[in-house]
Amino acid sequence: MNKLLNAQNTGVPLTIIEKSTYSAWQSQQTQCTQTWLAQTNFSGDGLALIPHFSAKLQGELAQALFVVNDISHYFACGDLINKLPTGQYLLKADSQYYSAICFSWLMGAYQFSPYKTNNTEKKLPSLALENEQTIVDKAIKYAQATALVRDLVNTPASDMMPINLADSATYLADSFGGEVKQVIGDQLLEHNYPTIHAVGRASTNSPRLIDLTWGDKNHPKVTLVGKGVCFDSGGLDLKPAAGMRNMKKDMGGSAHVLGLARLIMSHKLPINLRVLIPAVENAVSSNAMRPGDVITTRKGLTVEIDNTDAEGRLVLCDALCEASQDKPELIIDFATLTGAMRVALGTELPGFFSTNDQVAQDITAAGSKITDPVWRMPLYAPYNDLFKSTLADMTNCSAGPFGGAITAALYLQKFIEYDVDWVHFDVMAFNVRALSGRPLGGEAFGIRAVFDYLQSRYQQ
Ligand code: BES
Ligand code: MN
Ligand code: ZN
């Protein structure tokens, strides 16, 4: 990414403005430029390439203009890097928008092509921001974290099983001086993670709990937990084909917490970080957990399996129990937990729940500021009645079809012990339509919002 963005002071001037200021900009140009814009039918929207008109430089590119709707939007320039001819451009824009421009410039370059045989690297232009090394570095960190999330989600399940997820976590930890421990296969039973084991035992790919730690033990402890269901077939309650098609993305929550961890570690945020990832494949086999089975969870609560496809909350409940017993200041989990959340908010707006109103408000505000929108949903306690089981303490999902994202969150809440602030994100982790700078496939939702919140809370 360093090749695509730098803090040099050379390049063809590239002006980026909003539509509302186009006519003022245009009226300040030379007569030749104004004529060129008129003759090329430039509508005052998108990209204009303007040549030199002097005898000496005739025809060479003199400047570029990019006109956008909302320049503060973090994906406003998501198409730009693919539209401009190669070469270096020197940014001319209102400096308060530099971060948004740089991030979207970089995200436009994202592509996932390791499985294409004609994988030749496309030559792309570079963008220079004179003397703005800090902004450049930060944009690269944001883009690298987002690309990490996308890559992990996009990788086919056959190459992104629990062991591969653990390798990715280890690689990330090694790059920043963190440490990874794992509890693998039957060790999950010895270490009292029975629910993770029950979900993952039917797969030939051993289930595991990945435990990453980083930072100074004296700093405030923040624990991230990510759903790492490397493929969700539904289990014995098998999903129909359409519902199973994209279930390689069911480790999206773990991809999100690794992306967020990358942001935290690369910025050296003064926190004592722990990342817990219960990683499993929800597979079908003769030893798979069955509907009607009862599992005693790590917390000791007994859960009757009503539906084996509600497996995310099962693996998360043991991880969240461990996370809270460790008494951090804050627990944040990310999970592709329910289809119901997508029914409620669509695929592009992640819903989240929080036990702390101030934290919820601050995360929402951070998200609007950085165009990473998030929407708070209620932990509506009366729905706790919907988990009644005739033989165990509770079932793993409500019997009815309504309020599925809320009931899933309420299920998780039962496993948060002590008075720990808890935030739970239910995310899509996938673009089902392509938008500027956001191709089809894996996507990060909410990690920039949460990181900015953490930064304002923990960085003096
Ligand atoms: N991984 C799915 C949820 C999901 C599906 C997220 C599609 C995003 C897009 C989860 O494990 C699941 O299957 N949930 C069930 C729960 C139900 C059985 C209570 C669902 O949402 O249908
Ligand atoms: Mn499922
Ligand atoms: Zn799932």
Short mmCIF file of C-alpha atoms and ligand atoms in Angstrom, two decimals:
data_model
loop_
_atom_site.label_atom_id
_atom_site.label_comp_id
_atom_site.label_asym_id
_atom_site.label_seq_id
_atom_site.Cartn_x
_atom_site.Cartn_y
_atom_site.Cartn_z
CA MET A 1 0.00 0.00 0.00
CA ASN A 2 3.01 2.26 0.43
CA LYS A 3 3.28 2.24 -3.34
CA LEU A 4 -0.22 3.65 -3.68
CA LEU A 5 -0.08 6.43 -1.09
CA ASN A 6 2.79 8.63 0.10
CA ALA A 7 3.68 12.01 1.59
CA GLN A 8 5.77 13.33 -1.34
CA ASN A 9 5.27 16.73 -2.96
CA THR A 10 5.23 15.79 -6.63
CA GLY A 11 2.55 14.67 -9.03
CA VAL A 12 -0.15 15.87 -11.37
CA PRO A 13 -2.48 18.09 -9.31
CA LEU A 14 -5.65 16.20 -8.38
CA THR A 15 -8.45 18.36 -7.02
CA ILE A 16 -11.25 16.66 -5.10
CA ILE A 17 -14.34 18.72 -4.33
CA GLU A 18 -18.03 18.33 -3.62
CA LYS A 19 -20.67 18.89 -6.29
CA SER A 20 -21.99 22.00 -4.54
CA THR A 21 -18.64 23.78 -5.02
CA TYR A 22 -18.06 22.78 -8.65
CA SER A 23 -19.36 25.93 -10.32
CA ALA A 24 -17.23 28.14 -8.05
CA TRP A 25 -14.15 26.03 -8.88
CA GLN A 26 -14.90 26.02 -12.57
CA SER A 27 -15.26 29.81 -12.75
CA GLN A 28 -11.70 30.20 -11.38
CA GLN A 29 -10.13 28.14 -14.17
CA THR A 30 -8.45 29.52 -17.29
CA GLN A 31 -10.60 30.11 -20.37
CA CYS A 32 -8.96 27.11 -22.09
CA THR A 33 -9.85 24.80 -19.16
CA GLN A 34 -13.41 26.10 -19.02
CA THR A 35 -13.81 25.51 -22.74
CA TRP A 36 -12.32 22.02 -22.42
CA LEU A 37 -14.77 21.09 -19.64
CA ALA A 38 -17.68 22.42 -21.70
CA GLN A 39 -16.55 20.74 -24.95
CA THR A 40 -16.05 17.37 -23.24
CA ASN A 41 -19.55 17.68 -21.76
CA PHE A 42 -18.25 17.43 -18.22
CA SER A 43 -21.37 17.41 -16.10
CA GLY A 44 -19.76 18.44 -12.83
CA ASP A 45 -19.85 14.90 -11.46
CA GLY A 46 -17.05 12.32 -11.36
CA LEU A 47 -13.67 12.55 -13.06
CA ALA A 48 -12.33 15.16 -15.50
CA LEU A 49 -8.84 14.88 -17.03
CA ILE A 50 -7.56 18.26 -18.17
CA PRO A 51 -4.59 18.66 -20.57
CA HIS A 52 -1.97 21.41 -20.85
CA PHE A 53 -2.80 23.96 -23.50
CA SER A 54 0.62 25.63 -23.78
CA ALA A 55 2.68 24.99 -26.92
CA LYS A 56 5.46 23.28 -24.97
CA LEU A 57 3.38 20.80 -22.93
CA GLN A 58 0.54 20.44 -25.41
CA GLY A 59 -1.63 17.43 -24.67
CA GLU A 60 0.13 16.35 -21.49
CA LEU A 61 -2.02 15.86 -18.42
CA ALA A 62 -2.14 19.17 -16.54
CA GLN A 63 -4.55 18.30 -13.77
CA ALA A 64 -7.36 16.00 -12.72
CA LEU A 65 -10.61 16.92 -11.05
CA PHE A 66 -12.81 14.52 -9.09
CA VAL A 67 -16.25 15.72 -8.03
CA VAL A 68 -18.12 13.73 -5.37
CA ASN A 69 -21.44 13.95 -3.54
CA ASP A 70 -20.14 13.79 0.01
CA ILE A 71 -16.40 14.27 0.43
CA SER A 72 -16.51 13.32 4.14
CA HIS A 73 -17.77 9.82 3.25
CA TYR A 74 -15.08 7.18 3.87
CA PHE A 75 -15.82 5.49 0.54
CA ALA A 76 -16.33 8.70 -1.52
CA CYS A 77 -13.22 8.05 -3.60
CA GLY A 78 -13.54 4.27 -3.67
CA ASP A 79 -13.55 4.13 -7.49
CA LEU A 80 -10.95 6.78 -8.15
CA ILE A 81 -7.77 4.68 -8.16
CA ASN A 82 -9.24 2.52 -10.95
CA LYS A 83 -10.33 5.49 -13.07
CA LEU A 84 -7.15 7.56 -13.17
CA PRO A 85 -4.32 6.84 -15.61
CA THR A 86 -1.14 5.48 -13.97
CA GLY A 87 1.33 8.00 -12.59
CA GLN A 88 1.50 10.05 -9.42
CA TYR A 89 -1.08 12.62 -8.36
CA LEU A 90 -0.68 15.40 -5.83
CA LEU A 91 -3.80 15.89 -3.73
CA LYS A 92 -5.51 19.28 -3.56
CA ALA A 93 -8.49 19.17 -1.22
CA ASP A 94 -9.80 20.54 2.04
CA SER A 95 -7.40 19.00 4.58
CA GLN A 96 -10.21 17.95 6.96
CA TYR A 97 -11.12 15.29 4.37
CA TYR A 98 -7.64 13.87 3.80
CA SER A 99 -8.25 10.77 5.95
CA ALA A 100 -11.49 9.83 4.17
CA ILE A 101 -9.91 10.42 0.75
CA CYS A 102 -6.81 8.35 1.56
CA PHE A 103 -8.77 5.42 3.02
CA SER A 104 -11.18 5.22 0.10
CA TRP A 105 -8.34 5.64 -2.39
CA LEU A 106 -6.62 2.58 -0.91
CA MET A 107 -9.77 0.48 -0.58
CA GLY A 108 -10.44 0.98 -4.30
CA ALA A 109 -7.27 -1.03 -4.94
CA TYR A 110 -8.53 -4.05 -2.99
CA GLN A 111 -8.99 -7.22 -4.93
CA PHE A 112 -8.98 -10.86 -3.91
CA SER A 113 -7.33 -12.89 -6.64
CA PRO A 114 -5.19 -15.73 -5.22
CA TYR A 115 -7.51 -18.25 -6.88
CA LYS A 116 -7.37 -16.66 -10.36
CA THR A 117 -4.85 -18.27 -12.68
CA ASN A 118 -4.29 -15.09 -14.73
CA ASN A 119 -3.39 -13.21 -11.59
CA THR A 120 -1.28 -10.38 -13.02
CA GLU A 121 -0.96 -7.28 -10.86
CA LYS A 122 -2.77 -4.31 -12.30
CA LYS A 123 -0.65 -1.15 -12.53
CA LEU A 124 -2.26 1.51 -10.40
CA PRO A 125 -1.60 5.23 -9.90
CA SER A 126 -0.24 6.65 -6.64
CA LEU A 127 -1.47 9.55 -4.55
CA ALA A 128 0.81 12.03 -2.80
CA LEU A 129 -0.17 14.18 0.20
CA GLU A 130 2.56 16.70 0.73
CA ASN A 131 4.08 16.46 4.26
CA GLU A 132 1.18 14.39 5.61
CA GLN A 133 3.04 11.25 6.73
CA THR A 134 0.82 10.79 9.81
CA ILE A 135 -2.41 10.82 7.80
CA VAL A 136 -0.88 8.53 5.17
CA ASP A 137 0.29 6.03 7.82
CA LYS A 138 -3.08 5.99 9.55
CA ALA A 139 -4.99 5.44 6.29
CA ILE A 140 -2.68 2.52 5.46
CA LYS A 141 -3.38 0.97 8.88
CA TYR A 142 -7.13 1.29 8.41
CA ALA A 143 -6.93 -0.13 4.89
CA GLN A 144 -4.71 -3.04 5.95
CA ALA A 145 -7.08 -3.97 8.78
CA THR A 146 -10.08 -3.84 6.42
CA ALA A 147 -8.24 -5.88 3.79
CA LEU A 148 -7.32 -8.47 6.44
CA VAL A 149 -10.99 -8.92 7.34
CA ARG A 150 -11.96 -9.22 3.67
CA ASP A 151 -9.17 -11.70 2.86
CA LEU A 152 -10.03 -13.97 5.80
CA VAL A 153 -13.72 -14.00 4.85
CA ASN A 154 -13.10 -14.41 1.12
CA THR A 155 -10.77 -17.38 1.52
CA PRO A 156 -12.70 -20.59 0.75
CA ALA A 157 -13.62 -22.69 3.78
CA SER A 158 -11.35 -25.51 2.58
CA ASP A 159 -8.39 -23.16 3.18
CA MET A 160 -9.82 -21.34 6.20
CA MET A 161 -10.55 -24.06 8.73
CA PRO A 162 -9.89 -23.62 12.50
CA ILE A 163 -6.19 -24.46 12.03
CA ASN A 164 -5.84 -21.83 9.30
CA LEU A 165 -7.64 -19.23 11.41
CA ALA A 166 -5.20 -20.03 14.22
CA ASP A 167 -2.27 -19.62 11.82
CA SER A 168 -3.62 -16.21 10.72
CA ALA A 169 -4.02 -15.13 14.35
CA THR A 170 -0.47 -16.32 15.12
CA TYR A 171 0.96 -14.51 12.10
CA LEU A 172 -0.79 -11.32 13.17
CA ALA A 173 0.34 -11.65 16.80
CA ASP A 174 3.94 -12.33 15.71
CA SER A 175 3.98 -9.16 13.60
CA PHE A 176 3.16 -7.02 16.65
CA GLY A 177 4.80 -8.88 19.53
CA GLY A 178 1.64 -10.61 20.75
CA GLU A 179 1.18 -14.20 21.84
CA VAL A 180 -1.24 -16.95 20.82
CA LYS A 181 -2.27 -19.98 22.84
CA GLN A 182 -4.69 -22.66 21.74
CA VAL A 183 -6.91 -25.27 23.30
CA ILE A 184 -7.37 -27.91 20.59
CA GLY A 185 -9.77 -30.84 20.06
CA ASP A 186 -10.37 -32.98 23.17
CA GLN A 187 -8.33 -30.51 25.24
CA LEU A 188 -11.50 -28.40 25.03
CA LEU A 189 -13.19 -30.96 27.29
CA GLU A 190 -10.25 -31.05 29.73
CA HIS A 191 -10.25 -27.25 29.94
CA ASN A 192 -14.03 -27.06 30.32
CA TYR A 193 -15.15 -25.73 26.95
CA PRO A 194 -17.84 -28.38 26.41
CA THR A 195 -20.08 -26.31 24.15
CA ILE A 196 -17.31 -25.39 21.70
CA HIS A 197 -16.38 -29.07 21.60
CA ALA A 198 -19.99 -30.19 21.04
CA VAL A 199 -20.40 -27.91 18.02
CA GLY A 200 -17.01 -28.69 16.49
CA ARG A 201 -16.54 -32.39 17.21
CA ALA A 202 -18.29 -33.65 14.05
CA SER A 203 -15.63 -32.15 11.79
CA THR A 204 -12.31 -33.76 10.84
CA ASN A 205 -10.93 -30.25 11.28
CA SER A 206 -10.35 -30.07 15.05
CA PRO A 207 -12.24 -27.34 16.88
CA ARG A 208 -10.21 -25.02 19.05
CA LEU A 209 -10.19 -21.91 21.20
CA ILE A 210 -7.67 -19.39 19.92
CA ASP A 211 -6.43 -17.03 22.63
CA LEU A 212 -4.37 -14.03 21.53
CA THR A 213 -2.87 -11.61 24.04
CA TRP A 214 -0.97 -8.39 23.46
CA GLY A 215 0.05 -5.28 25.37
CA ASP A 216 1.04 -4.17 28.83
CA LYS A 217 -0.61 -6.19 31.62
CA ASN A 218 -0.94 -2.97 33.67
CA HIS A 219 -3.12 -1.27 31.08
CA PRO A 220 -6.92 -1.58 31.19
CA LYS A 221 -8.03 -4.97 29.92
CA VAL A 222 -10.25 -5.16 26.84
CA THR A 223 -11.32 -8.55 25.49
CA LEU A 224 -12.58 -9.15 21.95
CA VAL A 225 -14.49 -12.30 21.10
CA GLY A 226 -15.21 -13.40 17.52
CA LYS A 227 -17.44 -16.15 16.15
CA GLY A 228 -15.17 -18.47 14.19
CA VAL A 229 -17.53 -20.91 12.50
CA CYS A 230 -15.33 -21.74 9.53
CA PHE A 231 -18.25 -23.30 7.69
CA ASP A 232 -21.83 -23.46 8.85
CA SER A 233 -23.67 -26.31 7.16
CA GLY A 234 -26.36 -25.97 9.83
CA GLY A 235 -25.35 -29.31 11.33
CA LEU A 236 -28.02 -32.04 11.42
CA ASP A 237 -30.59 -29.24 10.98
CA LEU A 238 -28.95 -28.83 7.59
CA LYS A 239 -29.32 -25.52 5.76
CA PRO A 240 -30.93 -25.52 2.32
CA ALA A 241 -28.54 -24.83 -0.59
CA ALA A 242 -29.22 -21.10 -0.89
CA GLY A 243 -28.73 -20.56 2.83
CA MET A 244 -25.49 -22.55 2.88
CA ARG A 245 -23.95 -20.98 -0.21
CA ASN A 246 -22.01 -18.21 1.53
CA MET A 247 -21.43 -19.88 4.89
CA LYS A 248 -17.65 -19.74 4.49
CA LYS A 249 -18.22 -16.25 5.87
CA ASP A 250 -19.47 -17.59 9.20
CA MET A 251 -16.01 -16.98 10.67
CA GLY A 252 -16.60 -13.30 9.81
CA GLY A 253 -16.84 -12.32 13.47
CA SER A 254 -13.36 -13.71 14.10
CA ALA A 255 -12.09 -11.87 11.00
CA HIS A 256 -13.56 -8.67 12.44
CA VAL A 257 -11.86 -9.05 15.82
CA LEU A 258 -8.53 -9.84 14.14
CA GLY A 259 -8.93 -6.71 11.98
CA LEU A 260 -9.79 -4.69 15.07
CA ALA A 261 -6.84 -6.22 16.93
CA ARG A 262 -4.62 -5.19 14.03
CA LEU A 263 -5.84 -1.59 14.37
CA ILE A 264 -5.25 -1.67 18.13
CA MET A 265 -1.77 -3.20 17.88
CA SER A 266 -0.58 -1.11 14.92
CA HIS A 267 -1.59 2.07 16.78
CA LYS A 268 -0.07 0.73 20.04
CA LEU A 269 -3.26 1.59 21.91
CA PRO A 270 -2.46 1.46 25.65
CA ILE A 271 -4.72 -1.48 26.51
CA ASN A 272 -4.14 -5.02 27.70
CA LEU A 273 -5.72 -6.84 24.77
CA ARG A 274 -7.12 -10.34 24.70
CA VAL A 275 -8.79 -11.88 21.64
CA LEU A 276 -10.76 -15.10 22.03
CA ILE A 277 -11.88 -17.04 18.96
CA PRO A 278 -13.88 -20.24 19.29
CA ALA A 279 -13.06 -21.82 15.91
CA VAL A 280 -15.11 -24.77 14.64
CA GLU A 281 -16.73 -26.26 11.60
CA ASN A 282 -20.46 -26.93 12.09
CA ALA A 283 -20.43 -30.23 10.21
CA VAL A 284 -22.62 -33.28 9.77
CA SER A 285 -21.40 -36.67 10.99
CA SER A 286 -22.58 -39.57 13.13
CA ASN A 287 -21.03 -37.91 16.19
CA ALA A 288 -22.62 -34.53 15.54
CA MET A 289 -24.68 -32.92 18.30
CA ARG A 290 -28.38 -33.59 17.78
CA PRO A 291 -31.54 -31.62 18.26
CA GLY A 292 -32.76 -32.54 21.73
CA ASP A 293 -29.28 -33.21 23.16
CA VAL A 294 -28.40 -31.37 26.36
CA ILE A 295 -25.00 -29.76 26.84
CA THR A 296 -23.60 -28.52 30.13
CA THR A 297 -21.85 -25.27 29.20
CA ARG A 298 -18.66 -23.87 30.71
CA LYS A 299 -20.77 -21.69 33.00
CA GLY A 300 -22.64 -24.75 34.28
CA LEU A 301 -25.98 -23.81 32.72
CA THR A 302 -27.52 -26.74 30.83
CA VAL A 303 -28.73 -26.02 27.29
CA GLU A 304 -31.11 -28.18 25.28
CA ILE A 305 -30.27 -28.04 21.59
CA ASP A 306 -33.46 -26.96 19.85
CA ASN A 307 -31.72 -26.31 16.54
CA THR A 308 -28.17 -27.28 15.60
CA ASP A 309 -28.05 -24.31 13.22
CA ALA A 310 -28.06 -21.91 16.18
CA GLU A 311 -24.41 -22.91 16.72
CA GLY A 312 -22.81 -19.45 16.85
CA ARG A 313 -24.27 -18.62 20.24
CA LEU A 314 -23.16 -22.05 21.48
CA VAL A 315 -19.49 -21.58 20.67
CA LEU A 316 -19.65 -17.97 21.85
CA CYS A 317 -21.24 -18.76 25.21
CA ASP A 318 -18.20 -20.68 26.46
CA ALA A 319 -15.83 -18.03 25.10
CA LEU A 320 -17.85 -15.15 26.61
CA CYS A 321 -18.02 -16.95 29.93
CA GLU A 322 -14.21 -17.31 29.98
CA ALA A 323 -13.81 -13.70 28.80
CA SER A 324 -15.94 -12.34 31.64
CA GLN A 325 -14.43 -14.59 34.36
CA ASP A 326 -11.15 -12.88 33.52
CA LYS A 327 -12.85 -9.58 34.54
CA PRO A 328 -11.80 -7.18 31.80
CA GLU A 329 -13.15 -3.62 31.69
CA LEU A 330 -14.93 -4.20 28.41
CA ILE A 331 -15.90 -7.17 26.24
CA ILE A 332 -16.75 -6.64 22.57
CA ASP A 333 -17.88 -9.54 20.42
CA PHE A 334 -18.50 -9.73 16.69
CA ALA A 335 -20.52 -12.53 15.10
CA THR A 336 -22.42 -13.41 11.94
CA LEU A 337 -25.02 -14.56 14.41
CA THR A 338 -28.48 -14.31 12.88
CA GLY A 339 -30.29 -13.99 9.57
CA ALA A 340 -32.86 -12.08 11.63
CA MET A 341 -30.52 -9.11 12.07
CA ARG A 342 -30.30 -8.86 8.28
CA VAL A 343 -34.08 -8.89 8.07
CA ALA A 344 -34.19 -6.10 10.65
CA LEU A 345 -31.48 -3.79 9.29
CA GLY A 346 -30.51 -5.13 5.86
CA THR A 347 -27.08 -6.36 4.90
CA GLU A 348 -25.16 -3.08 5.12
CA LEU A 349 -26.01 -1.80 8.57
CA PRO A 350 -24.62 -3.83 11.45
CA GLY A 351 -26.75 -4.00 14.58
CA PHE A 352 -25.19 -4.01 18.01
CA PHE A 353 -26.30 -4.45 21.61
CA SER A 354 -24.73 -2.98 24.70
CA THR A 355 -25.21 -3.27 28.45
CA ASN A 356 -23.87 0.29 28.84
CA ASP A 357 -25.81 3.24 27.37
CA GLN A 358 -22.84 5.59 27.30
CA VAL A 359 -20.65 3.08 25.46
CA ALA A 360 -23.46 2.51 22.95
CA GLN A 361 -23.91 6.23 22.38
CA ASP A 362 -20.20 6.82 21.95
CA ILE A 363 -19.76 3.93 19.49
CA THR A 364 -22.73 5.17 17.46
CA ALA A 365 -21.29 8.69 17.38
CA ALA A 366 -17.84 7.42 16.38
CA GLY A 367 -19.44 5.39 13.58
CA SER A 368 -21.31 8.37 12.11
CA LYS A 369 -18.18 10.48 12.27
CA ILE A 370 -16.06 8.01 10.33
CA THR A 371 -18.84 6.76 7.98
CA ASP A 372 -18.90 3.31 9.53
CA PRO A 373 -22.56 3.35 10.56
CA VAL A 374 -23.82 1.05 13.32
CA TRP A 375 -27.27 0.73 14.89
CA ARG A 376 -28.09 -0.09 18.50
CA MET A 377 -30.72 -2.77 19.19
CA PRO A 378 -32.41 -3.47 22.52
CA LEU A 379 -31.61 -6.27 24.98
CA TYR A 380 -35.33 -6.59 25.63
CA ALA A 381 -35.43 -8.67 28.82
CA PRO A 382 -39.05 -9.96 28.62
CA TYR A 383 -38.00 -12.11 25.64
CA ASN A 384 -35.87 -14.18 28.04
CA ASP A 385 -39.03 -16.23 28.57
CA LEU A 386 -38.69 -17.62 25.06
CA PHE A 387 -35.82 -19.99 25.98
CA LYS A 388 -37.91 -22.31 28.18
CA SER A 389 -36.85 -25.97 28.06
CA THR A 390 -38.79 -28.85 29.57
CA LEU A 391 -35.67 -30.74 30.59
CA ALA A 392 -32.70 -28.32 30.74
CA ASP A 393 -32.14 -24.81 32.12
CA MET A 394 -32.81 -23.32 28.71
CA THR A 395 -32.92 -24.01 24.97
CA ASN A 396 -30.42 -22.58 22.50
CA CYS A 397 -33.02 -20.64 20.55
CA SER A 398 -36.51 -19.33 20.86
CA ALA A 399 -39.31 -21.46 19.47
CA GLY A 400 -40.93 -18.59 17.54
CA PRO A 401 -39.77 -16.87 14.35
CA PHE A 402 -39.76 -13.29 15.67
CA GLY A 403 -37.06 -11.07 17.18
CA GLY A 404 -34.30 -13.55 16.36
CA ALA A 405 -31.41 -11.07 16.64
CA ILE A 406 -32.63 -9.91 20.06
CA THR A 407 -33.15 -13.41 21.42
CA ALA A 408 -29.70 -14.47 20.19
CA ALA A 409 -28.18 -11.49 22.02
CA LEU A 410 -30.17 -12.32 25.18
CA TYR A 411 -28.88 -15.88 25.02
CA LEU A 412 -25.28 -14.56 24.97
CA GLN A 413 -25.97 -12.09 27.78
CA LYS A 414 -26.69 -14.96 30.19
CA PHE A 415 -23.02 -15.95 29.96
CA ILE A 416 -21.54 -12.58 30.82
CA GLU A 417 -20.60 -12.83 34.48
CA TYR A 418 -19.71 -9.99 36.86
CA ASP A 419 -20.36 -6.37 36.06
CA VAL A 420 -18.44 -6.20 32.82
CA ASP A 421 -19.47 -3.74 30.08
CA TRP A 422 -20.43 -5.83 27.07
CA VAL A 423 -20.99 -4.94 23.43
CA HIS A 424 -22.25 -7.48 20.90
CA PHE A 425 -22.17 -6.90 17.14
CA ASP A 426 -24.29 -9.02 14.78
CA VAL A 427 -22.71 -8.43 11.36
CA MET A 428 -23.16 -9.59 7.76
CA ALA A 429 -19.40 -9.62 7.00
CA PHE A 430 -20.22 -9.75 3.30
CA ASN A 431 -21.17 -7.35 0.50
CA VAL A 432 -24.04 -8.76 -1.52
CA ARG A 433 -23.92 -5.76 -3.85
CA ALA A 434 -20.85 -3.90 -5.03
CA LEU A 435 -20.52 -0.26 -3.97
CA SER A 436 -17.75 2.27 -4.45
CA GLY A 437 -14.58 0.75 -2.91
CA ARG A 438 -16.60 -2.22 -1.64
CA PRO A 439 -16.56 -5.19 -4.05
CA LEU A 440 -18.80 -8.24 -3.68
CA GLY A 441 -17.58 -10.59 -0.95
CA GLY A 442 -16.03 -10.25 2.49
CA GLU A 443 -16.40 -6.91 4.23
CA ALA A 444 -15.59 -5.31 7.58
CA PHE A 445 -18.47 -3.60 9.36
CA GLY A 446 -18.07 -1.50 12.48
CA ILE A 447 -14.37 -2.02 13.21
CA ARG A 448 -13.41 1.56 12.37
CA ALA A 449 -16.28 2.82 14.55
CA VAL A 450 -15.20 0.64 17.46
CA PHE A 451 -11.51 1.44 17.05
CA ASP A 452 -12.18 5.18 17.04
CA TYR A 453 -14.31 4.72 20.14
CA LEU A 454 -11.51 2.77 21.87
CA GLN A 455 -8.97 5.36 20.83
CA SER A 456 -10.98 8.20 22.32
CA ARG A 457 -11.54 6.18 25.52
CA TYR A 458 -8.01 4.89 26.05
CA GLN A 459 -5.54 7.18 24.27
CA GLN A 460 -4.73 10.26 26.33
N1 BES B 1 -24.57 -18.14 10.56
C1 BES B 1 -25.97 -18.13 10.72
C2 BES B 1 -26.58 -16.75 10.66
C3 BES B 1 -26.52 -15.98 9.38
C4 BES B 1 -27.18 -16.41 8.25
C5 BES B 1 -25.85 -14.76 9.36
C6 BES B 1 -27.14 -15.65 7.11
C7 BES B 1 -25.82 -14.00 8.23
C8 BES B 1 -26.46 -14.46 7.09
C9 BES B 1 -26.35 -18.73 12.08
O1 BES B 1 -25.52 -19.72 12.57
C10 BES B 1 -27.69 -19.32 11.90
O2 BES B 1 -27.80 -20.27 11.17
N2 BES B 1 -28.69 -18.75 12.56
C11 BES B 1 -30.02 -19.18 12.47
C12 BES B 1 -30.59 -19.22 13.87
C13 BES B 1 -31.88 -19.97 14.01
C14 BES B 1 -31.66 -21.44 13.77
C15 BES B 1 -32.41 -19.74 15.40
C16 BES B 1 -30.78 -18.20 11.60
O3 BES B 1 -30.49 -17.01 11.65
O4 BES B 1 -31.65 -18.65 10.86
MN MN B 2 -26.03 -21.66 11.90
ZN ZN B 3 -23.61 -19.73 11.97
#
